[in-house]
Tab-separated table of C-alpha atoms in Angstrom:
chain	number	residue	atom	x	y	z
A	5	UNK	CA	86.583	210.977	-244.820
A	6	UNK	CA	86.745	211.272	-241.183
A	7	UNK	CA	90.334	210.854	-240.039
A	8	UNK	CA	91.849	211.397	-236.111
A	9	UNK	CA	95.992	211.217	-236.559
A	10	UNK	CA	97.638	210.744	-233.284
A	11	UNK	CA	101.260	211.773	-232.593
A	12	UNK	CA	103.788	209.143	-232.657
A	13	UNK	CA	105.089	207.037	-229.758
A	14	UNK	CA	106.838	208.729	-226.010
A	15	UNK	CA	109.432	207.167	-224.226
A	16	UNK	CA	109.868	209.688	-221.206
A	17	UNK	CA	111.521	209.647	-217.579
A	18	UNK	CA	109.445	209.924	-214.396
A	19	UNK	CA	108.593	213.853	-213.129
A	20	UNK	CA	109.347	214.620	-216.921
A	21	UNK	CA	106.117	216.614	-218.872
A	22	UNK	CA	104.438	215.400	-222.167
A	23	UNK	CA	102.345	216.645	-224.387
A	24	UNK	CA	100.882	214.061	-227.472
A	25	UNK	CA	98.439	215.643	-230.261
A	26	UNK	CA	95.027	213.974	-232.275
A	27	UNK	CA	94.511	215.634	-235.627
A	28	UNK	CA	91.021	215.719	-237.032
A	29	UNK	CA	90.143	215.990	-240.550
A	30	UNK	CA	87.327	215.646	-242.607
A	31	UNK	CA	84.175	216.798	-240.615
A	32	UNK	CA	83.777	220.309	-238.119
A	33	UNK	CA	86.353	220.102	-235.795
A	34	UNK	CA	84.459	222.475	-233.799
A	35	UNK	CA	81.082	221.064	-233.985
A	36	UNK	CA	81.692	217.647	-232.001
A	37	UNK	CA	83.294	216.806	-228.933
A	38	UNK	CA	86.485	215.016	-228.945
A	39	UNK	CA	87.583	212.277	-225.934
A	40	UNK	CA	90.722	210.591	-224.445
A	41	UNK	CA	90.852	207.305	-223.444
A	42	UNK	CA	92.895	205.330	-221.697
A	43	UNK	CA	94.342	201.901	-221.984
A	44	UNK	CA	96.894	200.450	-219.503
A	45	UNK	CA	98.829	197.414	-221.437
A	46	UNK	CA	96.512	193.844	-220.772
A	47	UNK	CA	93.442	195.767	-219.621
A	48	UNK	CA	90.820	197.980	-220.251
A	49	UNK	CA	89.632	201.092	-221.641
A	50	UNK	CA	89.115	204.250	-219.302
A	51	UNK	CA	87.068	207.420	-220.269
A	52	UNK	CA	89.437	210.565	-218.743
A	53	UNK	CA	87.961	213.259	-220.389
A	54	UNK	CA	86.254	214.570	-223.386
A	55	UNK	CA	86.757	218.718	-225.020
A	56	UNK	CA	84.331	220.605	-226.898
A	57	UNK	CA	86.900	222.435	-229.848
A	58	UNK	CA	84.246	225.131	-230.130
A	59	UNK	CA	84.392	226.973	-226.495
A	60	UNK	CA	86.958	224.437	-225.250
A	61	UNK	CA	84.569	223.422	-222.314
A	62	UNK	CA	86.528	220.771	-221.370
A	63	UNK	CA	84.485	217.769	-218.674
A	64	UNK	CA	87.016	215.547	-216.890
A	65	UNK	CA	86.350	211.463	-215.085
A	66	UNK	CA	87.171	212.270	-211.536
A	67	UNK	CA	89.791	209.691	-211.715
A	68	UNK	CA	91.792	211.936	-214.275
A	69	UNK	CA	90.893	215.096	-212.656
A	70	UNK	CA	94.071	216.788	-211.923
A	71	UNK	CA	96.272	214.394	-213.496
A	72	UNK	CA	96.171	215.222	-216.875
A	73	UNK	CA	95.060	218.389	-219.000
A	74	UNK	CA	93.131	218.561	-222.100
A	75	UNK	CA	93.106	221.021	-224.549
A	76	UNK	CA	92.453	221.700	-228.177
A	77	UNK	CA	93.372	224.542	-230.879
A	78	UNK	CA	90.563	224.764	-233.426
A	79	UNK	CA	92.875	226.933	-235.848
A	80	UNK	CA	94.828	223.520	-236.681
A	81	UNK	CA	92.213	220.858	-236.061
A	82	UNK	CA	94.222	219.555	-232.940
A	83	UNK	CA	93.386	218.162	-229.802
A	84	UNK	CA	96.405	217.530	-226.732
A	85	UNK	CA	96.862	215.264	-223.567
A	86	UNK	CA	99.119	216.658	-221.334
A	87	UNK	CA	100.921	215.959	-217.939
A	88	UNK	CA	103.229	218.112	-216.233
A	89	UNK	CA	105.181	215.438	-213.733
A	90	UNK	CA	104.579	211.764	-215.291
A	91	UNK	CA	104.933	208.822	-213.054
A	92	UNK	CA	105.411	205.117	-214.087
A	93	UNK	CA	101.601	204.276	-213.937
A	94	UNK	CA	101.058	206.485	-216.802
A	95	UNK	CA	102.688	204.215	-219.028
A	96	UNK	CA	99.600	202.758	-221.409
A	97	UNK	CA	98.306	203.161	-224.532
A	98	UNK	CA	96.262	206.628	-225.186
A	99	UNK	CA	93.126	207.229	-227.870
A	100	UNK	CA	91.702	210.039	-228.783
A	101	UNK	CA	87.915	210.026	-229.986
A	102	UNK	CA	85.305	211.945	-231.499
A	103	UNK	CA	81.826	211.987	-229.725
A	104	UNK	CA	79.160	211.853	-231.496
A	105	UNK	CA	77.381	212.631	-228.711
A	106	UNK	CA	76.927	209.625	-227.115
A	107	UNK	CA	79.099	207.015	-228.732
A	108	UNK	CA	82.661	207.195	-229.959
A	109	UNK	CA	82.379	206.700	-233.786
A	110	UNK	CA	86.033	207.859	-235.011
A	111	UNK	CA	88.899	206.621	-233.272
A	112	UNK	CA	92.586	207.710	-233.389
A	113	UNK	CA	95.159	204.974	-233.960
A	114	UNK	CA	96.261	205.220	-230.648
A	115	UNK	CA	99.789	206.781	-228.615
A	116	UNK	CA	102.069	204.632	-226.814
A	117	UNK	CA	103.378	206.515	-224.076
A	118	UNK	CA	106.027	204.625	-222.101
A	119	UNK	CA	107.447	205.683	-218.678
A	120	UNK	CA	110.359	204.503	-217.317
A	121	UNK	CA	114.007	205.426	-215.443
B	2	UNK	CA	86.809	200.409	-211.982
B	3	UNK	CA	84.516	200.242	-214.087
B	4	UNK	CA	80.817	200.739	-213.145
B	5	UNK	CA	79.620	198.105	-216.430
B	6	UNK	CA	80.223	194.627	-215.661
B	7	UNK	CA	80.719	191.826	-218.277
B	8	UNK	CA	81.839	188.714	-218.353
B	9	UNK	CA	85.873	188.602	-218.679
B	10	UNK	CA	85.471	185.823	-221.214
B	11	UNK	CA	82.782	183.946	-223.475
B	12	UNK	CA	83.777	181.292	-226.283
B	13	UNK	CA	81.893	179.345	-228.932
B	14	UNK	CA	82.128	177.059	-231.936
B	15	UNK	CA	82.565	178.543	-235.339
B	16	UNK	CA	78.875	179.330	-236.445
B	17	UNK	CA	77.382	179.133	-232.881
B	18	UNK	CA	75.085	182.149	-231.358
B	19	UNK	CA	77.255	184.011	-228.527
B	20	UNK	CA	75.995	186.534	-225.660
B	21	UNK	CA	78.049	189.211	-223.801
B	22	UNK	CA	76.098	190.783	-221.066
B	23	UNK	CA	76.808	194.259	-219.824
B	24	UNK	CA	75.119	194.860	-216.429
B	25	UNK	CA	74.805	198.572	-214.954
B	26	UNK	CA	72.925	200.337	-212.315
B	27	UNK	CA	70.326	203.118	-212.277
B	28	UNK	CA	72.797	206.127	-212.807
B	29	UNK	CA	73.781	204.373	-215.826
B	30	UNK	CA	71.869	202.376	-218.411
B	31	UNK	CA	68.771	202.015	-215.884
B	32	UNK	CA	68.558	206.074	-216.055
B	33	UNK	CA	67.500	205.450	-219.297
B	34	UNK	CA	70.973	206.321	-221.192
B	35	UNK	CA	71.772	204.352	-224.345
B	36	UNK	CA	74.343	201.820	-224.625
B	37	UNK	CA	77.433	201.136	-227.782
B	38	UNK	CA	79.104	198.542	-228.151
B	39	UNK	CA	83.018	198.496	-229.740
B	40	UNK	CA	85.199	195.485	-230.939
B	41	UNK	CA	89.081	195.700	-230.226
B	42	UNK	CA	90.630	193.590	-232.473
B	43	UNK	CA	94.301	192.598	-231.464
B	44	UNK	CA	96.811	195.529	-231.586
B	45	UNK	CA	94.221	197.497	-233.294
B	46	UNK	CA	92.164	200.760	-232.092
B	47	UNK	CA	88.609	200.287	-230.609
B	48	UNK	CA	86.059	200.476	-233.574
B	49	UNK	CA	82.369	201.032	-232.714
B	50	UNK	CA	80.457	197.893	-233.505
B	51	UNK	CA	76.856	199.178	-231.868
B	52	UNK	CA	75.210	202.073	-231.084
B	53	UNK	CA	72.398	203.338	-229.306
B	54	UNK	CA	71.391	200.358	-228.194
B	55	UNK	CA	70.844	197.909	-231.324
B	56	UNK	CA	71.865	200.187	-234.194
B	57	UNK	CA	74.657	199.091	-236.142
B	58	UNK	CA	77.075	201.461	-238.322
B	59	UNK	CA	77.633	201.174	-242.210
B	60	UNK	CA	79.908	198.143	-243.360
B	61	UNK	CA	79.273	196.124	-239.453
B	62	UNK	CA	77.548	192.649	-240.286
B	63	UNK	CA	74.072	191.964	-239.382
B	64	UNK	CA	75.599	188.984	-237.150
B	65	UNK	CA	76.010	191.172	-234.864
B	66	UNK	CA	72.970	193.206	-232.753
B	67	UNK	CA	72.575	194.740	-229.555
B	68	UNK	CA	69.934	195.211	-227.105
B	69	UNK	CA	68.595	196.708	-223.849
B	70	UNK	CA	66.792	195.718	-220.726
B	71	UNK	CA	66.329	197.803	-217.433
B	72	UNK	CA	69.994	198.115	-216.068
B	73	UNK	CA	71.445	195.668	-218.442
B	74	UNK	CA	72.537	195.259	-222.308
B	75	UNK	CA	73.634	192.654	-224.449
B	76	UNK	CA	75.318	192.138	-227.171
B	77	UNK	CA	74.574	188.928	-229.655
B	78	UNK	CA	76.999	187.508	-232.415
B	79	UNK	CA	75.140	184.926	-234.337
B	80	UNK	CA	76.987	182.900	-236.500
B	81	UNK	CA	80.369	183.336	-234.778
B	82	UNK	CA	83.437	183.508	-237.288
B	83	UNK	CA	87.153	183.135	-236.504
B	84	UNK	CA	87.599	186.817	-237.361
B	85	UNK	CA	85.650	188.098	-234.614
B	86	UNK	CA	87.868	186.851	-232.072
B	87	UNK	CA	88.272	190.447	-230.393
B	88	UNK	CA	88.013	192.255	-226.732
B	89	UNK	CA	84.344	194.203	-226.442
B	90	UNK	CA	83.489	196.840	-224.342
B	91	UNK	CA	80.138	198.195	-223.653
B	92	UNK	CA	79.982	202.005	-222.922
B	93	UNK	CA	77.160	204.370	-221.729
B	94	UNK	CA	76.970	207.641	-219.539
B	95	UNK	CA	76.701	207.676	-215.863
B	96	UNK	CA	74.975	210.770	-213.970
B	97	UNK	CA	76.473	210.421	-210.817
B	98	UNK	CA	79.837	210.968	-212.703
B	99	UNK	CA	78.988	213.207	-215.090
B	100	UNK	CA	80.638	211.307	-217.776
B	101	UNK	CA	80.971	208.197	-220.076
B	102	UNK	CA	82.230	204.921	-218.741
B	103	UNK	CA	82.997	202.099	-220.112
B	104	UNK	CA	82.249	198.239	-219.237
B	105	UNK	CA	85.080	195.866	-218.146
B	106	UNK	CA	85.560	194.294	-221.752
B	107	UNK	CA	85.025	190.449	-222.717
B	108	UNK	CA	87.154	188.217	-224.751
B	109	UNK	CA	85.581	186.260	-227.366
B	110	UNK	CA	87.255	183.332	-228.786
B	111	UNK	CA	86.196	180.847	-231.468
B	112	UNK	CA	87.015	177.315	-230.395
């Protein structure tokens, strides 16, 4: 059974540096691409980037470019989001999700990242 | 922003036929990409509902089906039941930036 198991919920400061985690299980980690998306709180989801486990070629939206790094280590099946300096705006609700190669057809249960002073 | 439009809200009667449009441009869906579909129930993760245009995964109801037109997609709930009361997004890949995007989502209630 395919199973993505997201690190638990961040309550950080702003300028402070995360890192949250998606566990895979059940399939090739290194044979699919995995994705984050975003989800501020009442609104939409946003594709920020997707990372191929295999080479680690990672692709990122051009509005997350910069903002965020993805990365993955295919000897434990895991996939990270990371910032370095988080502001207040980066408070949402973050899924990671395996691409298939077009659609998303696992999904984590999501990572509630909350930013405030 | 998003660069798939829908319709921030569509509502029917229990067992009436709704539509939720998803309208692109040529760098997306009118380049000839396919389109999914997922349904976001309340507090719950996105779960893929379509894909590929009309195809639908193992265990999703044949009330629902998808479809594709030019720049534009739609997705069709026939028979509309209180549990489908959910946010859906359409999704597809854009070329001019080299990546997926997703549509601006669309309530559903059942009146």
């Amino acid at each position: 059974e395919v199973q993505l198991v997201q690190s638990g919920a961040e309550v950080k400061k702003p300028g402070e540096s995360l890192k949250i985690s998606c566990k895979a299980s059940g399939y090739s980690f290194t044979n699919y691409w995995i994705g984050w998306v975003r989800q501020m709180p009442g609104k939409g989801l946003e594709w920020m980037g997707i990372i191929y486990p295999g080479d680690s070629d990672t692709r990122y939206s051009p509005s997350f470019q910069g903002q965020v790094i993805i990365s993955a280590d295919k000897s434990i099946n895991t996939a990270y989001l990371q910032w370095s300096s988080l502001k207040a705006s980066d408070t949402a609700m973050y899924y990671c999700a395996r691409l298939r190669p077009q659609d998303f057809d696992y999904w984590g249960q999501g990572t509630l990242v909350t930013v405030s002073s | 922003q998003s660069v798939l439009t829908q319709p921030p809200s569509v509502s029917g009667a229990p067992g009436q036929r709704v539509t939720i449009s998803c309208t692109g441009s040529s760098s997306n869906i009118g380049a000839g990409y396919n389109v999914h579909w997922y349904q976001q129930l309340p507090g719950t993760a996105p779960k893929l509902l379509i894909y590929n245009n009309s195809n639908r995964p193992s265990g999703v109801p044949d009330r629902f089906s998808g479809s594709k037109s030019d720049t534009s997609a739609s997705l069709a709930i026939t028979g509309l039941q209180a549990e489908d009361e959910a946010d859906y997004y359409c999704q597809s890949y854009d070329n001019s930036l080299s990546g997926s995007v997703f549509g601006t989502g669309t309530k559903v209630t059942a009146l």
